mmCIF file of C-alpha atoms and ligand atoms in Angstrom:
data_model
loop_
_atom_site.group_PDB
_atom_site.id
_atom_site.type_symbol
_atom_site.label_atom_id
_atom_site.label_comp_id
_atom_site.label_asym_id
_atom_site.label_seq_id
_atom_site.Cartn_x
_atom_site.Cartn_y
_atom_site.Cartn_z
ATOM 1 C CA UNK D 591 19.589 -5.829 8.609
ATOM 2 C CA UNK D 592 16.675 -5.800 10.647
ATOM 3 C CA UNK D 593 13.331 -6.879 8.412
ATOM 4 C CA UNK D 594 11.077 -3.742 7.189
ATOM 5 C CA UNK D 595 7.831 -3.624 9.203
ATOM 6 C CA UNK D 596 5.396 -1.349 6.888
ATOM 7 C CA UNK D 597 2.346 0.658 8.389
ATOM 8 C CA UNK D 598 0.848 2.889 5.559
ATOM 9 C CA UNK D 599 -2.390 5.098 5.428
ATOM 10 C CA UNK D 600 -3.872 6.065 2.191
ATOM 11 C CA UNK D 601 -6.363 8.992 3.223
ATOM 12 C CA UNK D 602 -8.184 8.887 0.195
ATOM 13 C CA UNK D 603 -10.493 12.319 -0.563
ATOM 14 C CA UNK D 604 -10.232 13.265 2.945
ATOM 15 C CA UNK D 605 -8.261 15.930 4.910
ATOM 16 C CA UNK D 606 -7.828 19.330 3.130
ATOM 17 C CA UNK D 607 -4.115 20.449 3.362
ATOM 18 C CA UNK D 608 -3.797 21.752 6.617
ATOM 19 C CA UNK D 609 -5.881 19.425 8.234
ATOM 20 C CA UNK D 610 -2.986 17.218 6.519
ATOM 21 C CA UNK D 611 -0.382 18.719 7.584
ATOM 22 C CA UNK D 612 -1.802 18.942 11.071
ATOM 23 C CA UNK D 613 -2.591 15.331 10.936
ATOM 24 C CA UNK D 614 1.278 14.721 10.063
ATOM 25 C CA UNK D 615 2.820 16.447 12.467
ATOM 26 C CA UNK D 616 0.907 14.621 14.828
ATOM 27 C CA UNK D 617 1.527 10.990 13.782
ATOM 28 C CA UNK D 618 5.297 12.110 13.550
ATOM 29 C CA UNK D 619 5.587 13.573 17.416
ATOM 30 C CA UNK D 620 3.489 10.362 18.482
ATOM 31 C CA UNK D 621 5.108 7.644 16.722
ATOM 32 C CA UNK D 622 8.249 9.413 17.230
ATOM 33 C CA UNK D 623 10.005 7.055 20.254
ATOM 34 C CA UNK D 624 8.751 4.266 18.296
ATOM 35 C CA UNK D 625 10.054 4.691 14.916
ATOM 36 C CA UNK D 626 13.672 5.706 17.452
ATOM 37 C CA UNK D 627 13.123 2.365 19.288
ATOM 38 C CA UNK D 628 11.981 0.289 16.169
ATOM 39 C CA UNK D 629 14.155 1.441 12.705
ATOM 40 C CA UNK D 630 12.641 -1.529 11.175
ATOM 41 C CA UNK D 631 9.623 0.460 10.521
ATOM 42 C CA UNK D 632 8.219 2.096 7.699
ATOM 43 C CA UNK D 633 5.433 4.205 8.002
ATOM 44 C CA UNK D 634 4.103 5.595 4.947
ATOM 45 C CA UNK D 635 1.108 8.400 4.299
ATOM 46 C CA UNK D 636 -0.488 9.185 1.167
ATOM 47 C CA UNK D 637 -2.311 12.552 1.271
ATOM 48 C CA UNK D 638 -4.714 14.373 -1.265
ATOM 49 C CA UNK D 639 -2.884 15.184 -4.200
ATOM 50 C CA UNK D 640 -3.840 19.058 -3.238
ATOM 51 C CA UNK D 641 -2.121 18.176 0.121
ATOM 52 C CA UNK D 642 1.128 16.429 -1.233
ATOM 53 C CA UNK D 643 3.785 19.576 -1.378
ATOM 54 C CA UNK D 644 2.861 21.098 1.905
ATOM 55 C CA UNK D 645 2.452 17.503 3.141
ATOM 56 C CA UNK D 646 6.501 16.368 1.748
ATOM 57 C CA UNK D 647 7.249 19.748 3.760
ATOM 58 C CA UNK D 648 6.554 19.309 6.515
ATOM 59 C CA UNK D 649 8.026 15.486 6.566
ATOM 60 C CA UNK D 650 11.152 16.878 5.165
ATOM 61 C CA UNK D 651 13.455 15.972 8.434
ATOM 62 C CA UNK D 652 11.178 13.110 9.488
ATOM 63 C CA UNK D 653 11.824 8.748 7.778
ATOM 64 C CA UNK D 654 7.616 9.247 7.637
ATOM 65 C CA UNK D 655 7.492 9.021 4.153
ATOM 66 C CA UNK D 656 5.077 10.693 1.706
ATOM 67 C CA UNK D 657 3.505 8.884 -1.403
ATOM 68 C CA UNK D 658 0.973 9.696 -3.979
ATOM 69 C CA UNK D 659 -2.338 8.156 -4.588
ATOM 70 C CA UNK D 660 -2.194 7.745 -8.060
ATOM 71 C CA UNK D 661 -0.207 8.747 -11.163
ATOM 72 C CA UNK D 662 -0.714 8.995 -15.056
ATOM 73 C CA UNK D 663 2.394 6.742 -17.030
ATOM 74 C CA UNK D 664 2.746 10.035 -19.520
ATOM 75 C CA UNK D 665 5.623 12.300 -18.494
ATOM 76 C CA UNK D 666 3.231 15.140 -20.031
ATOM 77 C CA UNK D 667 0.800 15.928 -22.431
ATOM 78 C CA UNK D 668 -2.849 16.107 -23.290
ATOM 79 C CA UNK D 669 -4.212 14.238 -20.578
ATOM 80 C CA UNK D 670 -6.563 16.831 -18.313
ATOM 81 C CA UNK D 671 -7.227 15.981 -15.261
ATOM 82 C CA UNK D 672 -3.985 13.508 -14.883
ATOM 83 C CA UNK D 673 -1.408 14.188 -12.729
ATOM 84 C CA UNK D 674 2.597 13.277 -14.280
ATOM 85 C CA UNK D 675 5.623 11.671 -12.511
ATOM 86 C CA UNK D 676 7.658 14.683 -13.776
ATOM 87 C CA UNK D 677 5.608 16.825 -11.391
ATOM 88 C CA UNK D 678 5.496 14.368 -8.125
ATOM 89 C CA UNK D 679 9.303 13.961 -9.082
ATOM 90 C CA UNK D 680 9.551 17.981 -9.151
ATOM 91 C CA UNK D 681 7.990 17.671 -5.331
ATOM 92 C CA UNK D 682 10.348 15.143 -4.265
ATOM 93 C CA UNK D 683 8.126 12.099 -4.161
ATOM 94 C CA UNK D 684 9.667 8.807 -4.366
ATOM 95 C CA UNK D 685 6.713 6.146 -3.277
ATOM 96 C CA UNK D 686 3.233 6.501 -5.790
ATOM 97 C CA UNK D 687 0.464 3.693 -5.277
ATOM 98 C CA UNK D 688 -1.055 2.045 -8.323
ATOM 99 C CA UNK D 689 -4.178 0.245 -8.584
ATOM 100 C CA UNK D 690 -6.119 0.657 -5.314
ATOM 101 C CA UNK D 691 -9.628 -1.044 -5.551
ATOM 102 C CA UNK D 692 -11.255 2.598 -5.946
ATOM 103 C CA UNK D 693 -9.880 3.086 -9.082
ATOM 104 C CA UNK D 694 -10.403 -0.209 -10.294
ATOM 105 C CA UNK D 695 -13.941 -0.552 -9.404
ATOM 106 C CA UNK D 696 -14.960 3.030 -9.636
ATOM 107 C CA UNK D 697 -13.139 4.692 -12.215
ATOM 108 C CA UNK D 698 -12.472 1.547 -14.528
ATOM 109 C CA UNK D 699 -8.923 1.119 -14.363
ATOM 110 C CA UNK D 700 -7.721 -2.277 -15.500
ATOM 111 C CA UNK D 701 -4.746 -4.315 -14.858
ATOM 112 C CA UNK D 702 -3.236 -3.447 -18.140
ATOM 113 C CA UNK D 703 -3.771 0.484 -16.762
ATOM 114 C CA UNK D 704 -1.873 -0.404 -14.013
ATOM 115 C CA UNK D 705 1.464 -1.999 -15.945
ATOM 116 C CA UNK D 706 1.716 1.201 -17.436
ATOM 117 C CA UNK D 707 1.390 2.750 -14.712
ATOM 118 C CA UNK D 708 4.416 0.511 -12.933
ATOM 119 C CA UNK D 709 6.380 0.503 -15.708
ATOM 120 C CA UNK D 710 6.072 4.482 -15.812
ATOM 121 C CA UNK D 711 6.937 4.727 -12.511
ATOM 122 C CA UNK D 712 9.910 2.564 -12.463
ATOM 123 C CA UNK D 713 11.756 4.666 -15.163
ATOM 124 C CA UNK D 714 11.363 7.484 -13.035
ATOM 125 C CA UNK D 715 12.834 5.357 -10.115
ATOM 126 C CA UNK D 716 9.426 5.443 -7.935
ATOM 127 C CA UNK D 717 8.750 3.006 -5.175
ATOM 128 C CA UNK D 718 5.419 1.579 -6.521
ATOM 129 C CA UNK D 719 2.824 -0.077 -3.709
ATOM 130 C CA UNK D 720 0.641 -2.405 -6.490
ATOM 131 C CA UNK D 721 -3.005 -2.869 -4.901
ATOM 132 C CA UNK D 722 -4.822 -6.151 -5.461
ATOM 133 C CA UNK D 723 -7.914 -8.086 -4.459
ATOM 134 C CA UNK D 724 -10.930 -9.706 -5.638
ATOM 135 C CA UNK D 725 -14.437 -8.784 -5.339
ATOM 136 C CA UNK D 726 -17.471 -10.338 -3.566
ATOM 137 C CA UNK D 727 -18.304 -11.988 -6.943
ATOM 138 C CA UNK D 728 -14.808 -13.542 -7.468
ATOM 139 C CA UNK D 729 -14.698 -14.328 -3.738
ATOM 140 C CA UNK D 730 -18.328 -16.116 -4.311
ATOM 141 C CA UNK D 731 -17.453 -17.754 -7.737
ATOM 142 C CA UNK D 732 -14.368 -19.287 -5.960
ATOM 143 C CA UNK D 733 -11.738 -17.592 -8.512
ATOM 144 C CA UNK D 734 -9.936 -15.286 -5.845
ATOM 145 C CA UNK D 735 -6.764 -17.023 -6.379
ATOM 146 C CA UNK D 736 -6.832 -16.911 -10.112
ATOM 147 C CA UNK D 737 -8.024 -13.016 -9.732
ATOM 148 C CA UNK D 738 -5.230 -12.389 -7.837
ATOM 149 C CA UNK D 739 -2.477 -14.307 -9.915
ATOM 150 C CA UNK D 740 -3.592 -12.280 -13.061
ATOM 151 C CA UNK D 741 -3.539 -8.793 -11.510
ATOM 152 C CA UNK D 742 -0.050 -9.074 -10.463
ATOM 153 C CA UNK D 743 1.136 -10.747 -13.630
ATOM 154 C CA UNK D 744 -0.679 -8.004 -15.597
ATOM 155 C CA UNK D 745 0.610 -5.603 -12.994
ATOM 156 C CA UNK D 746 3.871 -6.729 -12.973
ATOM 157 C CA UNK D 747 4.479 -7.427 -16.630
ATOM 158 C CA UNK D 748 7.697 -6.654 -18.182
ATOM 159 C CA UNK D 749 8.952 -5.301 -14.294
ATOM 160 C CA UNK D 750 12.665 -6.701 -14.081
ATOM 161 C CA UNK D 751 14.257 -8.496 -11.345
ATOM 162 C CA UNK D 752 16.684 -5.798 -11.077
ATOM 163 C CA UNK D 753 13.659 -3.511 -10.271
ATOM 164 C CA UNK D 754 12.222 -5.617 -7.848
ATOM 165 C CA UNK D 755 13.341 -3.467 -4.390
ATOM 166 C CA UNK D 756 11.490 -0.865 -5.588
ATOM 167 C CA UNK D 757 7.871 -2.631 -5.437
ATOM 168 C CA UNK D 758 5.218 -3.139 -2.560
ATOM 169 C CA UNK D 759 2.285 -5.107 -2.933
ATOM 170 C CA UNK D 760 -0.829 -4.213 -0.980
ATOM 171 C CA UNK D 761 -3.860 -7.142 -0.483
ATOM 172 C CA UNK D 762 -6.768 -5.776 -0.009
ATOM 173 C CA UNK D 763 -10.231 -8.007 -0.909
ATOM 174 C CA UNK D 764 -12.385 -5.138 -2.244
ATOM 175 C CA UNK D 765 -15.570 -6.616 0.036
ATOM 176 C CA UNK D 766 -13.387 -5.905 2.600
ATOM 177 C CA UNK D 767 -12.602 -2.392 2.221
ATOM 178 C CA UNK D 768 -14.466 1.254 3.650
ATOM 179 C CA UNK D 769 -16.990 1.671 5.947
ATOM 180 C CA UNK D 770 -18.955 -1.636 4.529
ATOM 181 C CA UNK D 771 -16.471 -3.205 4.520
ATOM 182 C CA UNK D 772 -16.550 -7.156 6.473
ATOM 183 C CA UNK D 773 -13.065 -8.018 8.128
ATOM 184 C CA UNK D 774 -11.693 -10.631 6.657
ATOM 185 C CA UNK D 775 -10.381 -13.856 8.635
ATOM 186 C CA UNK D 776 -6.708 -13.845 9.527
ATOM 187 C CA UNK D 777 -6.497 -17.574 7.758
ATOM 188 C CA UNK D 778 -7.753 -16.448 5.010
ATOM 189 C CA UNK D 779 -5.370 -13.571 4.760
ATOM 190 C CA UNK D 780 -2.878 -15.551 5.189
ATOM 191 C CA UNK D 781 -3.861 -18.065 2.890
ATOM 192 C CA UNK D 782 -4.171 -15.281 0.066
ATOM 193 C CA UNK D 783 -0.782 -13.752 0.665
ATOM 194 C CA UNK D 784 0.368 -17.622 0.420
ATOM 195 C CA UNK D 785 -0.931 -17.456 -3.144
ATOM 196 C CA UNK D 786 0.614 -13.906 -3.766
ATOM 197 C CA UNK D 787 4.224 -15.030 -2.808
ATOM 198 C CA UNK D 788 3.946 -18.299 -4.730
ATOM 199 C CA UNK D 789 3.275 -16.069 -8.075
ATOM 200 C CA UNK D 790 6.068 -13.978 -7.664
ATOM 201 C CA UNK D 791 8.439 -17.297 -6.178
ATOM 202 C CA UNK D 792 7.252 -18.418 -10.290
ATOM 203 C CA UNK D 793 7.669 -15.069 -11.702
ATOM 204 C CA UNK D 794 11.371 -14.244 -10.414
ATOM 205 C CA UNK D 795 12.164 -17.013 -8.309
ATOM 206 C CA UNK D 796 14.173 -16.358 -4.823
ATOM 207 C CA UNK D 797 14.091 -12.530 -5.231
ATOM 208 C CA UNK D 798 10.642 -12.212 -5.459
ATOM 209 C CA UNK D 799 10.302 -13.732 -2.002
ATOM 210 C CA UNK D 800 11.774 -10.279 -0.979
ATOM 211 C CA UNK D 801 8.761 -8.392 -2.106
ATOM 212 C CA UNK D 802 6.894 -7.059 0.852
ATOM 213 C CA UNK D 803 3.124 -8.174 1.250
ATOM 214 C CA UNK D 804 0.623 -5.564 3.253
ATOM 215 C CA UNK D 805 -2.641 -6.446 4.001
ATOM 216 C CA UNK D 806 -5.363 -3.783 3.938
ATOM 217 C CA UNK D 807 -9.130 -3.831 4.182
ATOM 218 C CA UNK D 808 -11.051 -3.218 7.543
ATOM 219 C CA UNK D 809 -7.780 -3.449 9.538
ATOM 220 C CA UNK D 810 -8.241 -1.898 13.303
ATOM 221 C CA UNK D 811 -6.630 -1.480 16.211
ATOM 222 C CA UNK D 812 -8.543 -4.848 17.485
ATOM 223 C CA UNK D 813 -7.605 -7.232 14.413
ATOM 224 C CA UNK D 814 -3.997 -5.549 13.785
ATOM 225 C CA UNK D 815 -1.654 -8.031 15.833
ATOM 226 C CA UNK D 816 -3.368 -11.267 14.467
ATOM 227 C CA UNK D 817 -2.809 -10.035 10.849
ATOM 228 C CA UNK D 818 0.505 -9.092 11.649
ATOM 229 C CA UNK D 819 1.721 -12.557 13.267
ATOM 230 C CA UNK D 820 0.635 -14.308 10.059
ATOM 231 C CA UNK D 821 3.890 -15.684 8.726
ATOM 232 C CA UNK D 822 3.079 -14.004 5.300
ATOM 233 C CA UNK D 823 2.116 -10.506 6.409
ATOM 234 C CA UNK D 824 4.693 -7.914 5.642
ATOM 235 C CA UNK D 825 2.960 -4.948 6.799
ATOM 236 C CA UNK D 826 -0.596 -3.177 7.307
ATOM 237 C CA UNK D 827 -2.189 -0.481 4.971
ATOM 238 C CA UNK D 828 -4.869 1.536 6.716
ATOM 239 C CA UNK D 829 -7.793 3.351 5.614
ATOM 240 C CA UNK D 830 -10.345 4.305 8.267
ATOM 241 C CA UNK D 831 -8.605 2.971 11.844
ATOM 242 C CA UNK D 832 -5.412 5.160 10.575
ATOM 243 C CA UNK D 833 -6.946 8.608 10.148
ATOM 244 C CA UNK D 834 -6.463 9.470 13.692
ATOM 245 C CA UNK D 835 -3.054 9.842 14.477
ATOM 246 C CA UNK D 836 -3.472 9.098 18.140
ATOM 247 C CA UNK D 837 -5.417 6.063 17.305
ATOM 248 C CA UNK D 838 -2.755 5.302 14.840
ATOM 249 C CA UNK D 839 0.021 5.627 16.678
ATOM 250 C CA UNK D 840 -1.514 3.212 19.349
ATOM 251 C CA UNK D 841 -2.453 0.255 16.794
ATOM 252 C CA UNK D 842 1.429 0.677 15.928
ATOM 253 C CA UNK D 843 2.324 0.236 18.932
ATOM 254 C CA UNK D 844 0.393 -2.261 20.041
ATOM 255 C CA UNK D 845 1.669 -4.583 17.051
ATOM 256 C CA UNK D 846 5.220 -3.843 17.870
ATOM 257 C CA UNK D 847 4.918 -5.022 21.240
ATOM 258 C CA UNK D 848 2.806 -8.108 20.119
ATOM 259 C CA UNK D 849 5.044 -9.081 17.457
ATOM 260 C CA UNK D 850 5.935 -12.642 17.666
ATOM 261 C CA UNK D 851 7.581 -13.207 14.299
HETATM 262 P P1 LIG O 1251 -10.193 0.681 5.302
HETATM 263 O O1 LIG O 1251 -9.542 1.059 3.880
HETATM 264 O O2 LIG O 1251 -9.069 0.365 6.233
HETATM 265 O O3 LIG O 1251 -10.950 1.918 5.700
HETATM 266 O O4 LIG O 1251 -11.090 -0.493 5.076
HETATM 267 C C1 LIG O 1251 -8.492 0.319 3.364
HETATM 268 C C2 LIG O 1251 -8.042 0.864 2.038
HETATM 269 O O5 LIG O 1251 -8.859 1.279 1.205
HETATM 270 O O6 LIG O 1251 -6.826 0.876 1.762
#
């Protein structure tokens, strides 16, 4: 079996529902020859939460697959505001991110937020894409490896190797993420996901090799290929450069036909 090439696009508090939908259909008719040509990839959108039935929809014939943003690890209860598995379940989501750097920085999650939220999501047989990265400060005080090997033990605490296909890691270096956001260097990318793949190789030996490992954070249709030929690069998760689906569709396809891994 061919090796899974994942683009993804997480589009944040942007695009009201049809403006979602609109956007979908779009990406789907333009990426459409591609995805025929290329089975080996997965392309992945997370819409609004507000956008997420009408969004599943409209995908429903289409290997584009829909995630959601965020989830609480309650099945139900007194928690306003939160938003259960039970009810992305009841939609027909299968793929929920947890732990993007917006939650962590802005609305306080921690790592140990973040296990729950795995573990939670596992039970109810959800693909989980785990988020990590350091900030500017870890970067500076030269801890990014050690920031990095403690979010994904955290994250991944208690996860068992049987559940191991069903989780995605994303890299993204916060000071590298949104509009000012710095690129960071491929080698250093590379050098990160390195570290990433060595804590899992600890964690669960040989089968945690199989995890994928995207790299996000100021990726554009000018840096994509040189992030994806690092050996270590499993995929690309897009914020800004992804929000267009023509522009989208053309950094896919210009990585496909660069590829020389
Ligand atoms: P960006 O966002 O590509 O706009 O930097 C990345 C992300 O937040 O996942």
């Amino acid at each position: 079996m061919l090796k899974k090439i994942y683009f993804g696009s997480n589009l944040k508090m942007y695009k009201t529902t049809s403006e979602t939908v609109d956007y979908l259909t779009r990406l789907e008719k333009n990426t459409e020859e591609l995805r025929k040509t290329h089975p080996e990839i997965e392309l992945f959108i997370l819409p609004s939460y507000t956008a997420l039935e009408a969004s599943k929809k409209c995908m429903e014939s289409s290997n584009i697959q829909i995630g959601a943003q965020n989830m609480c690890w309650e099945t139900e209860g007194q928690f306003t505001g939160e938003i259960s598995p039970k009810m992305l379940k009841s939609m027909g989501i299968q793929l929920v991110m947890v732990g993007h750097s917006e939650r962590r920085q802005i609305f306080g999650e921690s790592s140990f937020d973040e296990n729950k939220k795995i573990i939670s999501a596992l039970k109810h047989e959800f693909s989980c894409l785990l988020c990590v990265g350091e900030t500017a400060e870890d970067k500076e005080y030269k801890i990014s490896d050690e920031v990095l090997r403690t979010q994904i033990k955290i994250g991944l605490h208690n996860v068992k190797t049987e559940q191991l296909s069903k989780i995605w890691i994303a890299y993204e270096p916060v000071w590298s993420i949104g509009t000012n956001g710095i690129p960071a260097s491929k080698e250093y990318v590379q050098e990160r996901h390195h570290v990433i793949k060595q804590t899992l190789y600890e964690m669960y030996g040989k089968k945690g090799e199989k995890i994928p490992i995207l790299y996000g954070g100021s990726v554009n249709k000018k840096n994509a290929c040189e992030y994806m030929n690092q050996p270590s690069i499993d995929g690309l998760y897009i914020g800004r450069a992804a929000w267009n689906p023509v522009d989208f569709s053309e950094l896919i396809n210009d990585v496909m036909n660069n590829l020389i891994k």
